[in-house]
mmCIF file of C-alpha atoms and ligand atoms in Angstrom:
data_model
loop_
_atom_site.group_PDB
_atom_site.id
_atom_site.type_symbol
_atom_site.label_atom_id
_atom_site.label_comp_id
_atom_site.label_asym_id
_atom_site.label_seq_id
_atom_site.Cartn_x
_atom_site.Cartn_y
_atom_site.Cartn_z
ATOM 1 C CA MET A 1 -19.412 17.837 31.512
ATOM 2 C CA ALA A 2 -23.018 18.745 31.145
ATOM 3 C CA ALA A 3 -24.187 19.255 27.711
ATOM 4 C CA SER A 4 -25.820 22.374 26.328
ATOM 5 C CA PRO A 5 -27.947 21.973 23.821
ATOM 6 C CA GLN A 6 -27.662 24.611 20.666
ATOM 7 C CA THR A 7 -30.473 23.682 18.368
ATOM 8 C CA ILE A 8 -33.377 20.980 18.540
ATOM 9 C CA ASP A 9 -31.757 18.605 16.518
ATOM 10 C CA ASP A 10 -29.011 18.289 19.705
ATOM 11 C CA VAL A 11 -31.846 17.844 22.062
ATOM 12 C CA ALA A 12 -33.628 15.267 19.478
ATOM 13 C CA ALA A 13 -29.847 13.425 19.035
ATOM 14 C CA GLY A 14 -29.113 13.316 22.886
ATOM 15 C CA LEU A 15 -32.497 11.822 23.982
ATOM 16 C CA ARG A 16 -32.077 9.408 21.921
ATOM 17 C CA SER A 17 -28.639 8.691 23.011
ATOM 18 C CA VAL A 18 -29.966 8.417 26.378
ATOM 19 C CA GLY A 19 -32.439 5.721 24.811
ATOM 20 C CA TYR A 20 -36.231 8.462 25.025
ATOM 21 C CA LEU A 21 -37.415 8.495 21.031
ATOM 22 C CA PRO A 22 -38.507 12.221 21.133
ATOM 23 C CA GLY A 23 -41.524 13.555 18.482
ATOM 24 C CA GLU A 24 -41.132 16.435 16.861
ATOM 25 C CA SER A 25 -42.865 18.998 19.213
ATOM 26 C CA THR A 26 -41.425 16.778 22.303
ATOM 27 C CA ALA A 27 -37.678 17.839 21.282
ATOM 28 C CA LEU A 28 -38.656 21.472 20.252
ATOM 29 C CA VAL A 29 -40.343 22.306 23.636
ATOM 30 C CA SER A 30 -37.013 20.845 25.564
ATOM 31 C CA PHE A 31 -35.326 22.948 24.009
ATOM 32 C CA LEU A 32 -36.973 26.027 24.254
ATOM 33 C CA ALA A 33 -37.432 24.847 28.076
ATOM 34 C CA ALA A 34 -33.457 24.398 28.290
ATOM 35 C CA LYS A 35 -32.760 27.774 26.643
ATOM 36 C CA LEU A 36 -35.422 30.069 28.158
ATOM 37 C CA GLY A 37 -35.251 28.624 31.248
ATOM 38 C CA LYS A 38 -38.972 27.976 31.649
ATOM 39 C CA PRO A 39 -40.876 24.982 32.902
ATOM 40 C CA ILE A 40 -42.225 22.331 31.027
ATOM 41 C CA LEU A 41 -46.433 21.067 31.440
ATOM 42 C CA VAL A 42 -46.492 18.016 29.822
ATOM 43 C CA GLU A 43 -49.914 16.488 29.639
ATOM 44 C CA GLY A 44 -51.412 13.432 28.074
ATOM 45 C CA PRO A 45 -52.959 10.030 28.698
ATOM 46 C CA ALA A 46 -51.236 7.402 30.762
ATOM 47 C CA GLY A 47 -47.663 5.479 29.738
ATOM 48 C CA VAL A 48 -46.923 7.813 26.767
ATOM 49 C CA GLY A 49 -43.733 8.975 28.192
ATOM 50 C CA LYS A 50 -44.071 11.903 30.735
ATOM 51 C CA THR A 51 -42.228 10.327 33.377
ATOM 52 C CA GLU A 52 -39.725 9.390 31.134
ATOM 53 C CA LEU A 53 -39.472 12.193 29.426
ATOM 54 C CA ALA A 54 -37.906 13.385 32.713
ATOM 55 C CA ARG A 55 -35.334 10.905 33.501
ATOM 56 C CA ALA A 56 -34.068 11.101 29.971
ATOM 57 C CA LEU A 57 -33.422 15.386 30.166
ATOM 58 C CA SER A 58 -31.642 14.369 33.230
ATOM 59 C CA ALA A 59 -29.542 11.667 31.540
ATOM 60 C CA TYR A 60 -29.048 13.237 28.610
ATOM 61 C CA LEU A 61 -28.337 16.974 29.929
ATOM 62 C CA ASP A 62 -26.203 14.927 32.889
ATOM 63 C CA ARG A 63 -27.671 16.861 35.627
ATOM 64 C CA ARG A 64 -29.403 14.811 38.839
ATOM 65 C CA LEU A 65 -33.055 14.581 39.018
ATOM 66 C CA VAL A 66 -34.896 15.587 41.669
ATOM 67 C CA ARG A 67 -38.253 13.868 42.163
ATOM 68 C CA LEU A 68 -41.206 15.567 43.959
ATOM 69 C CA GLN A 69 -44.348 12.974 43.346
ATOM 70 C CA CYS A 70 -47.496 14.847 43.714
ATOM 71 C CA TYR A 71 -50.495 12.921 45.806
ATOM 72 C CA GLU A 72 -53.567 14.233 47.395
ATOM 73 C CA GLY A 73 -53.064 15.785 50.979
ATOM 74 C CA LEU A 74 -49.524 16.924 49.662
ATOM 75 C CA ASP A 75 -48.141 20.001 51.780
ATOM 76 C CA GLU A 76 -45.353 22.520 52.403
ATOM 77 C CA ALA A 77 -43.451 20.129 54.881
ATOM 78 C CA LYS A 78 -43.203 17.331 52.348
ATOM 79 C CA ALA A 79 -42.357 19.531 48.989
ATOM 80 C CA LEU A 80 -40.491 22.378 50.207
ATOM 81 C CA TYR A 81 -38.708 21.710 53.470
ATOM 82 C CA GLU A 82 -39.453 21.531 57.157
ATOM 83 C CA TRP A 83 -37.431 22.665 60.207
ATOM 84 C CA ASN A 84 -35.343 19.139 61.784
ATOM 85 C CA TYR A 85 -37.176 19.598 65.676
ATOM 86 C CA ARG A 86 -34.959 16.847 67.138
ATOM 87 C CA LYS A 87 -31.607 19.265 66.090
ATOM 88 C CA GLN A 88 -33.457 21.855 67.096
ATOM 89 C CA LEU A 89 -33.940 20.208 70.745
ATOM 90 C CA LEU A 90 -30.472 18.267 71.188
ATOM 91 C CA ARG A 91 -29.304 22.485 70.184
ATOM 92 C CA ILE A 92 -31.402 24.110 72.921
ATOM 93 C CA GLN A 93 -30.229 21.546 75.712
ATOM 94 C CA ALA A 94 -26.465 22.091 74.751
ATOM 95 C CA GLU A 95 -26.879 25.589 74.971
ATOM 96 C CA ALA A 96 -25.498 27.216 78.161
ATOM 97 C CA GLU A 97 -28.066 27.082 81.080
ATOM 98 C CA GLY A 98 -27.664 31.130 80.795
ATOM 99 C CA ALA A 99 -28.587 31.915 77.122
ATOM 100 C CA GLY A 100 -31.124 34.464 76.619
ATOM 101 C CA TRP A 101 -34.345 33.730 74.199
ATOM 102 C CA GLN A 102 -33.156 35.447 71.321
ATOM 103 C CA GLU A 103 -29.378 33.864 71.002
ATOM 104 C CA VAL A 104 -31.275 30.507 71.150
ATOM 105 C CA GLN A 105 -33.726 31.813 68.582
ATOM 106 C CA ASP A 106 -30.880 33.318 66.299
ATOM 107 C CA ASP A 107 -29.371 29.853 66.837
ATOM 108 C CA ILE A 108 -31.886 27.305 65.669
ATOM 109 C CA PHE A 109 -33.618 28.838 63.123
ATOM 110 C CA GLY A 110 -30.328 28.817 60.911
ATOM 111 C CA GLU A 111 -30.046 26.948 57.468
ATOM 112 C CA GLU A 112 -28.454 23.802 58.939
ATOM 113 C CA PHE A 113 -31.859 22.789 60.899
ATOM 114 C CA LEU A 114 -33.675 22.602 57.633
ATOM 115 C CA LEU A 115 -34.453 19.683 56.528
ATOM 116 C CA GLU A 116 -34.805 20.297 52.590
ATOM 117 C CA ARG A 117 -37.808 18.613 50.828
ATOM 118 C CA PRO A 118 -37.930 18.098 46.702
ATOM 119 C CA LEU A 119 -38.664 21.255 45.817
ATOM 120 C CA MET A 120 -35.944 23.390 47.934
ATOM 121 C CA SER A 121 -33.570 21.031 47.388
ATOM 122 C CA ALA A 122 -33.749 21.610 43.522
ATOM 123 C CA ILE A 123 -33.019 25.006 44.076
ATOM 124 C CA ALA A 124 -30.152 25.416 46.566
ATOM 125 C CA SER A 125 -28.160 22.448 44.787
ATOM 126 C CA PRO A 126 -24.758 24.104 44.184
ATOM 127 C CA GLU A 127 -24.933 21.889 40.588
ATOM 128 C CA PRO A 128 -27.578 22.872 38.522
ATOM 129 C CA VAL A 129 -31.055 19.693 38.367
ATOM 130 C CA VAL A 130 -33.740 19.000 36.257
ATOM 131 C CA LEU A 131 -36.788 19.064 39.024
ATOM 132 C CA LEU A 132 -39.823 16.312 37.865
ATOM 133 C CA ILE A 133 -42.875 17.473 39.927
ATOM 134 C CA ASP A 134 -44.901 14.323 38.699
ATOM 135 C CA GLU A 135 -48.930 14.220 38.649
ATOM 136 C CA ILE A 136 -49.437 17.823 39.879
ATOM 137 C CA ASP A 137 -53.371 17.280 39.133
ATOM 138 C CA LYS A 138 -53.159 15.145 42.100
ATOM 139 C CA THR A 139 -52.704 18.504 44.993
ATOM 140 C CA ASP A 140 -54.747 20.881 45.470
ATOM 141 C CA GLN A 141 -54.680 24.261 44.156
ATOM 142 C CA GLU A 142 -53.049 25.984 47.434
ATOM 143 C CA PHE A 143 -50.554 23.974 46.431
ATOM 144 C CA GLU A 144 -50.261 25.097 42.865
ATOM 145 C CA ALA A 145 -50.033 28.372 44.401
ATOM 146 C CA MET A 146 -47.179 27.905 46.420
ATOM 147 C CA LEU A 147 -45.688 26.621 43.160
ATOM 148 C CA LEU A 148 -46.212 29.713 41.210
ATOM 149 C CA GLU A 149 -43.976 31.873 43.479
ATOM 150 C CA LEU A 150 -41.248 29.319 43.196
ATOM 151 C CA LEU A 151 -41.974 28.881 39.172
ATOM 152 C CA SER A 152 -42.066 32.620 38.882
ATOM 153 C CA ASP A 153 -38.846 34.446 41.439
ATOM 154 C CA PHE A 154 -37.028 31.102 42.172
ATOM 155 C CA GLN A 155 -37.225 31.948 46.235
ATOM 156 C CA ILE A 156 -38.952 30.671 48.736
ATOM 157 C CA SER A 157 -39.676 32.134 52.062
ATOM 158 C CA ILE A 158 -39.533 31.368 55.160
ATOM 159 C CA PRO A 159 -41.314 33.604 58.191
ATOM 160 C CA GLU A 160 -37.994 32.496 60.451
ATOM 161 C CA LEU A 161 -35.365 32.870 58.172
ATOM 162 C CA GLY A 162 -36.549 35.228 55.357
ATOM 163 C CA LEU A 163 -36.173 35.106 51.730
ATOM 164 C CA PHE A 164 -34.212 31.843 50.442
ATOM 165 C CA GLU A 165 -32.781 32.212 46.914
ATOM 166 C CA ALA A 166 -32.311 29.768 43.993
ATOM 167 C CA ARG A 167 -28.297 28.788 43.551
ATOM 168 C CA THR A 168 -29.201 27.394 40.337
ATOM 169 C CA ARG A 169 -32.260 27.019 38.096
ATOM 170 C CA PRO A 170 -33.607 23.617 37.924
ATOM 171 C CA ILE A 171 -35.039 22.554 34.764
ATOM 172 C CA VAL A 172 -38.706 21.671 35.581
ATOM 173 C CA LEU A 173 -41.279 19.286 34.659
ATOM 174 C CA LEU A 174 -44.492 19.147 35.584
ATOM 175 C CA THR A 175 -46.595 16.083 34.216
ATOM 176 C CA SER A 176 -50.386 15.692 34.733
ATOM 177 C CA ASN A 177 -52.943 12.822 33.684
ATOM 178 C CA ASN A 178 -55.630 15.552 32.946
ATOM 179 C CA THR A 179 -57.614 14.465 36.414
ATOM 180 C CA ARG A 180 -58.661 18.326 36.903
ATOM 181 C CA GLU A 181 -58.115 21.294 35.348
ATOM 182 C CA LEU A 182 -54.900 23.363 36.350
ATOM 183 C CA THR A 183 -55.253 26.339 37.029
ATOM 184 C CA GLU A 184 -54.773 29.483 33.720
ATOM 185 C CA ALA A 185 -51.870 31.105 36.515
ATOM 186 C CA LEU A 186 -49.569 27.753 36.463
ATOM 187 C CA LYS A 187 -50.300 27.270 32.680
ATOM 188 C CA ARG A 188 -49.109 30.715 31.940
ATOM 189 C CA ARG A 189 -45.933 29.900 33.428
ATOM 190 C CA CYS A 190 -45.235 27.004 31.342
ATOM 191 C CA LEU A 191 -44.385 25.775 27.682
ATOM 192 C CA TYR A 192 -47.179 23.095 27.015
ATOM 193 C CA LEU A 193 -46.455 19.619 25.823
ATOM 194 C CA TRP A 194 -49.347 17.483 24.713
ATOM 195 C CA LEU A 195 -48.405 13.648 24.605
ATOM 196 C CA ASP A 196 -50.539 11.561 23.072
ATOM 197 C CA TYR A 197 -49.969 7.978 21.755
ATOM 198 C CA PRO A 198 -47.519 7.653 19.105
ATOM 199 C CA GLN A 199 -47.510 7.523 15.281
ATOM 200 C CA LEU A 200 -47.221 4.254 14.290
ATOM 201 C CA GLU A 201 -43.454 4.303 12.684
ATOM 202 C CA HIS A 202 -42.903 5.946 16.106
ATOM 203 C CA GLU A 203 -43.942 3.638 18.302
ATOM 204 C CA LEU A 204 -42.200 0.814 16.221
ATOM 205 C CA ALA A 205 -38.529 2.760 17.025
ATOM 206 C CA ILE A 206 -39.475 2.577 20.140
ATOM 207 C CA VAL A 207 -40.549 -1.027 20.486
ATOM 208 C CA LYS A 208 -37.378 -1.860 18.488
ATOM 209 C CA LEU A 209 -35.198 0.343 20.776
ATOM 210 C CA HIS A 210 -36.657 -1.706 24.184
ATOM 211 C CA THR A 211 -37.079 -5.216 22.048
ATOM 212 C CA PRO A 212 -34.079 -4.927 19.816
ATOM 213 C CA ASP A 213 -34.036 -9.010 19.621
ATOM 214 C CA LEU A 214 -37.754 -9.111 18.466
ATOM 215 C CA ASP A 215 -38.320 -10.365 15.167
ATOM 216 C CA ASP A 216 -39.002 -7.047 12.622
ATOM 217 C CA ALA A 217 -42.321 -8.302 11.032
ATOM 218 C CA VAL A 218 -43.754 -9.637 14.973
ATOM 219 C CA ALA A 219 -42.585 -6.136 15.976
ATOM 220 C CA ARG A 220 -44.429 -4.158 13.238
ATOM 221 C CA LYS A 221 -47.827 -6.372 13.430
ATOM 222 C CA LEU A 222 -47.690 -5.675 17.547
ATOM 223 C CA VAL A 223 -47.780 -2.238 16.803
ATOM 224 C CA GLU A 224 -50.451 -2.421 14.329
ATOM 225 C CA VAL A 225 -52.419 -4.765 16.659
ATOM 226 C CA ILE A 226 -52.032 -2.017 19.228
ATOM 227 C CA ALA A 227 -52.989 0.334 16.764
ATOM 228 C CA MET A 228 -56.330 -1.550 16.327
ATOM 229 C CA VAL A 229 -57.094 -1.675 19.611
ATOM 230 C CA ARG A 230 -56.890 1.813 20.369
ATOM 231 C CA GLU A 231 -59.464 2.486 17.796
ATOM 232 C CA LEU A 232 -61.956 0.522 20.272
ATOM 233 C CA ASP A 233 -63.897 2.514 22.807
ATOM 234 C CA LEU A 234 -61.911 1.118 25.940
ATOM 235 C CA LYS A 235 -62.150 1.578 29.710
ATOM 236 C CA LYS A 236 -58.429 2.381 29.118
ATOM 237 C CA PRO A 237 -56.601 1.780 26.381
ATOM 238 C CA PRO A 238 -53.254 0.154 25.971
ATOM 239 C CA SER A 239 -49.959 2.397 25.916
ATOM 240 C CA ILE A 240 -46.374 2.669 25.048
ATOM 241 C CA ALA A 241 -45.636 1.087 28.737
ATOM 242 C CA GLU A 242 -48.495 -1.912 27.415
ATOM 243 C CA SER A 243 -46.618 -1.933 23.810
ATOM 244 C CA VAL A 244 -43.170 -2.366 25.306
ATOM 245 C CA ASP A 245 -44.426 -5.487 27.957
ATOM 246 C CA TRP A 246 -46.195 -7.147 25.062
ATOM 247 C CA ALA A 247 -42.607 -7.226 23.153
ATOM 248 C CA ARG A 248 -40.595 -8.791 26.059
ATOM 249 C CA ALA A 249 -43.434 -11.296 26.909
ATOM 250 C CA LEU A 250 -43.464 -12.273 22.884
ATOM 251 C CA LEU A 251 -40.110 -12.439 22.909
ATOM 252 C CA LEU A 252 -39.867 -14.477 25.871
ATOM 253 C CA LEU A 253 -42.365 -16.977 24.573
ATOM 254 C CA GLY A 254 -40.724 -16.926 21.284
ATOM 255 C CA ALA A 255 -43.791 -15.677 19.410
ATOM 256 C CA ASP A 256 -42.775 -15.607 15.528
ATOM 257 C CA ASP A 257 -46.105 -14.188 14.608
ATOM 258 C CA ILE A 258 -49.382 -12.969 16.450
ATOM 259 C CA ASP A 259 -51.961 -15.439 15.699
ATOM 260 C CA SER A 260 -54.930 -15.338 17.482
ATOM 261 C CA ALA A 261 -54.264 -18.322 19.672
ATOM 262 C CA THR A 262 -50.997 -16.079 20.910
ATOM 263 C CA PHE A 263 -53.305 -12.949 21.205
ATOM 264 C CA THR A 264 -55.543 -14.262 22.905
ATOM 265 C CA GLN A 265 -52.767 -16.009 25.851
ATOM 266 C CA THR A 266 -51.252 -12.988 26.330
ATOM 267 C CA LEU A 267 -54.097 -10.178 25.713
ATOM 268 C CA SER A 268 -54.129 -9.457 29.732
ATOM 269 C CA ILE A 269 -50.565 -7.989 29.478
ATOM 270 C CA ILE A 270 -52.378 -4.549 27.142
ATOM 271 C CA VAL A 271 -55.715 -4.774 28.585
ATOM 272 C CA LYS A 272 -56.408 -4.559 31.947
ATOM 273 C CA HIS A 273 -60.245 -4.502 32.342
ATOM 274 C CA ARG A 274 -62.617 -6.802 32.253
ATOM 275 C CA THR A 275 -65.151 -5.455 30.080
ATOM 276 C CA ASP A 276 -61.958 -4.465 27.483
ATOM 277 C CA LEU A 277 -61.193 -7.561 27.702
ATOM 278 C CA ASP A 278 -64.038 -8.890 26.253
ATOM 279 C CA VAL A 279 -64.491 -5.786 23.660
ATOM 280 C CA VAL A 280 -61.085 -6.823 22.281
ATOM 281 C CA THR A 281 -61.330 -10.305 22.241
ATOM 282 C CA GLU A 282 -64.556 -9.637 19.991
ATOM 283 C CA ARG A 283 -63.567 -6.984 17.735
ATOM 284 C CA VAL A 284 -59.731 -7.797 17.130
ATOM 285 C CA GLY A 285 -59.057 -11.701 18.676
ATOM 286 C CA MET A 286 -61.442 -12.710 15.691
ATOM 287 C CA LYS A 287 -59.653 -11.128 12.967
ATOM 288 C CA LEU A 288 -56.406 -12.616 13.346
ATOM 289 C CA PRO A 289 -55.330 -15.850 11.502
ATOM 290 C CA VAL A 290 -55.670 -18.958 12.910
ATOM 291 C CA ARG A 291 -52.329 -20.308 12.566
ATOM 292 C CA ALA A 292 -52.264 -23.433 10.268
ATOM 293 C CA THR A 293 -51.862 -26.368 12.181
ATOM 294 C CA SER A 294 -48.049 -28.108 11.241
ATOM 295 C CA ALA A 295 -49.658 -31.516 10.005
ATOM 296 C CA GLY A 296 -51.307 -29.076 7.267
ATOM 297 C CA GLN A 297 -48.177 -27.645 6.536
ATOM 298 C CA PRO A 298 -45.900 -29.107 3.382
HETATM 299 N N1 ATP B 301 -40.654 8.312 23.301
HETATM 300 C C1 ATP B 301 -40.146 7.341 24.393
HETATM 301 N N2 ATP B 301 -38.906 6.862 24.050
HETATM 302 C C2 ATP B 301 -38.674 5.335 24.534
HETATM 303 N N3 ATP B 301 -39.347 4.830 25.803
HETATM 304 C C3 ATP B 301 -40.424 4.944 25.674
HETATM 305 C C4 ATP B 301 -41.002 6.635 25.490
HETATM 306 N N4 ATP B 301 -41.970 6.878 25.724
HETATM 307 C C5 ATP B 301 -42.521 6.106 26.573
HETATM 308 N N5 ATP B 301 -41.718 5.051 26.670
HETATM 309 C C6 ATP B 301 -41.787 3.568 27.529
HETATM 310 O O1 ATP B 301 -42.883 3.973 28.250
HETATM 311 C C7 ATP B 301 -42.704 3.386 29.650
HETATM 312 C C8 ATP B 301 -44.101 4.549 30.135
HETATM 313 O O2 ATP B 301 -43.946 5.381 30.031
HETATM 314 P P1 ATP B 301 -43.772 6.547 31.622
HETATM 315 O O3 ATP B 301 -43.533 5.859 32.810
HETATM 316 O O4 ATP B 301 -42.904 7.757 31.162
HETATM 317 O O5 ATP B 301 -45.451 7.226 31.241
HETATM 318 P P2 ATP B 301 -46.495 8.253 31.636
HETATM 319 O O6 ATP B 301 -46.580 9.065 30.798
HETATM 320 O O7 ATP B 301 -45.596 9.558 32.925
HETATM 321 O O8 ATP B 301 -47.218 7.565 32.250
HETATM 322 P P3 ATP B 301 -48.580 8.104 33.572
HETATM 323 O O9 ATP B 301 -48.767 9.213 33.433
HETATM 324 O O10 ATP B 301 -49.021 6.241 34.076
HETATM 325 O O11 ATP B 301 -47.300 8.207 34.604
HETATM 326 C C9 ATP B 301 -41.520 4.386 29.599
HETATM 327 O O12 ATP B 301 -41.011 3.425 30.582
HETATM 328 C C10 ATP B 301 -40.467 3.754 28.549
HETATM 329 O O13 ATP B 301 -40.146 2.471 28.570
HETATM 330 MG MG1 MG B 302 -45.756 9.187 34.740
#
């Protein structure tokens, strides 16, 4: 049975139960989206859980996830629908010799000759789905305009066929990394969720969720160091994805502390630009304790 949240706390608990720890506004906006039937526009830096939120909502609400990955040059044929030319051709060949053009045309522009692409498949589905339109900022404004019709009316006009109306309403999430400003018209139709790097305790909980076996003290130190690194003026600050990767690596390496040697050894997991590496080594690496040699221990 698909879940239907009654309160914000229901949503928060539901997301947690599928391994996603939502911040306050994430639970609130997700709840409103489910209740009001409005799309959510999720913006924020890379790796803070935008895409993952769609996956978590789909798992929690027990709805299929339909995903449209956007890229430059994405067009309607790849996003909405295409005519299945091969099948149409076969049908034309199979038609009786004497069939008139009108009959053939009526025949080959029916729903069975459509190839559904993600947007259409999301509204044609008999069971409601979660529709993820990932990285919408990579497309152009014409594509956005086409999306507007879909997001406000939940219908698609197909010239040869007429209006195709939604069978079910999807929960829609659009994500953006902010590489370009989206149009006001699109924003107006969406609820807005800004996801930023999490607070320390929140990130600690996420890290622990992904690596429950990591020592508590190491996990805490990890998120503290990550927070320090984010303070620096880097090309690409480490995201939650990097914190989790780092935690997994430290666990594998059996690290019982993040001292200066461990930090240097594993630095490339959290910082991935040549110049950033230098800055971080100098500003953070130096501050970490140098491990006492075992000979020095009692
Ligand atoms: N709130 C959270 N609870 C649990 N895990 C999280 C959370 N936020 C992020 N993560 C982890 O961080 C990883 C990166 O998240 P995700 O891929 O969704 O980032 P993104 O914001 O879509 O990044 P990009 O802009 O690069 O696509 C996820 O695989 C997940 O493991
Ligand atoms: Mg993503």
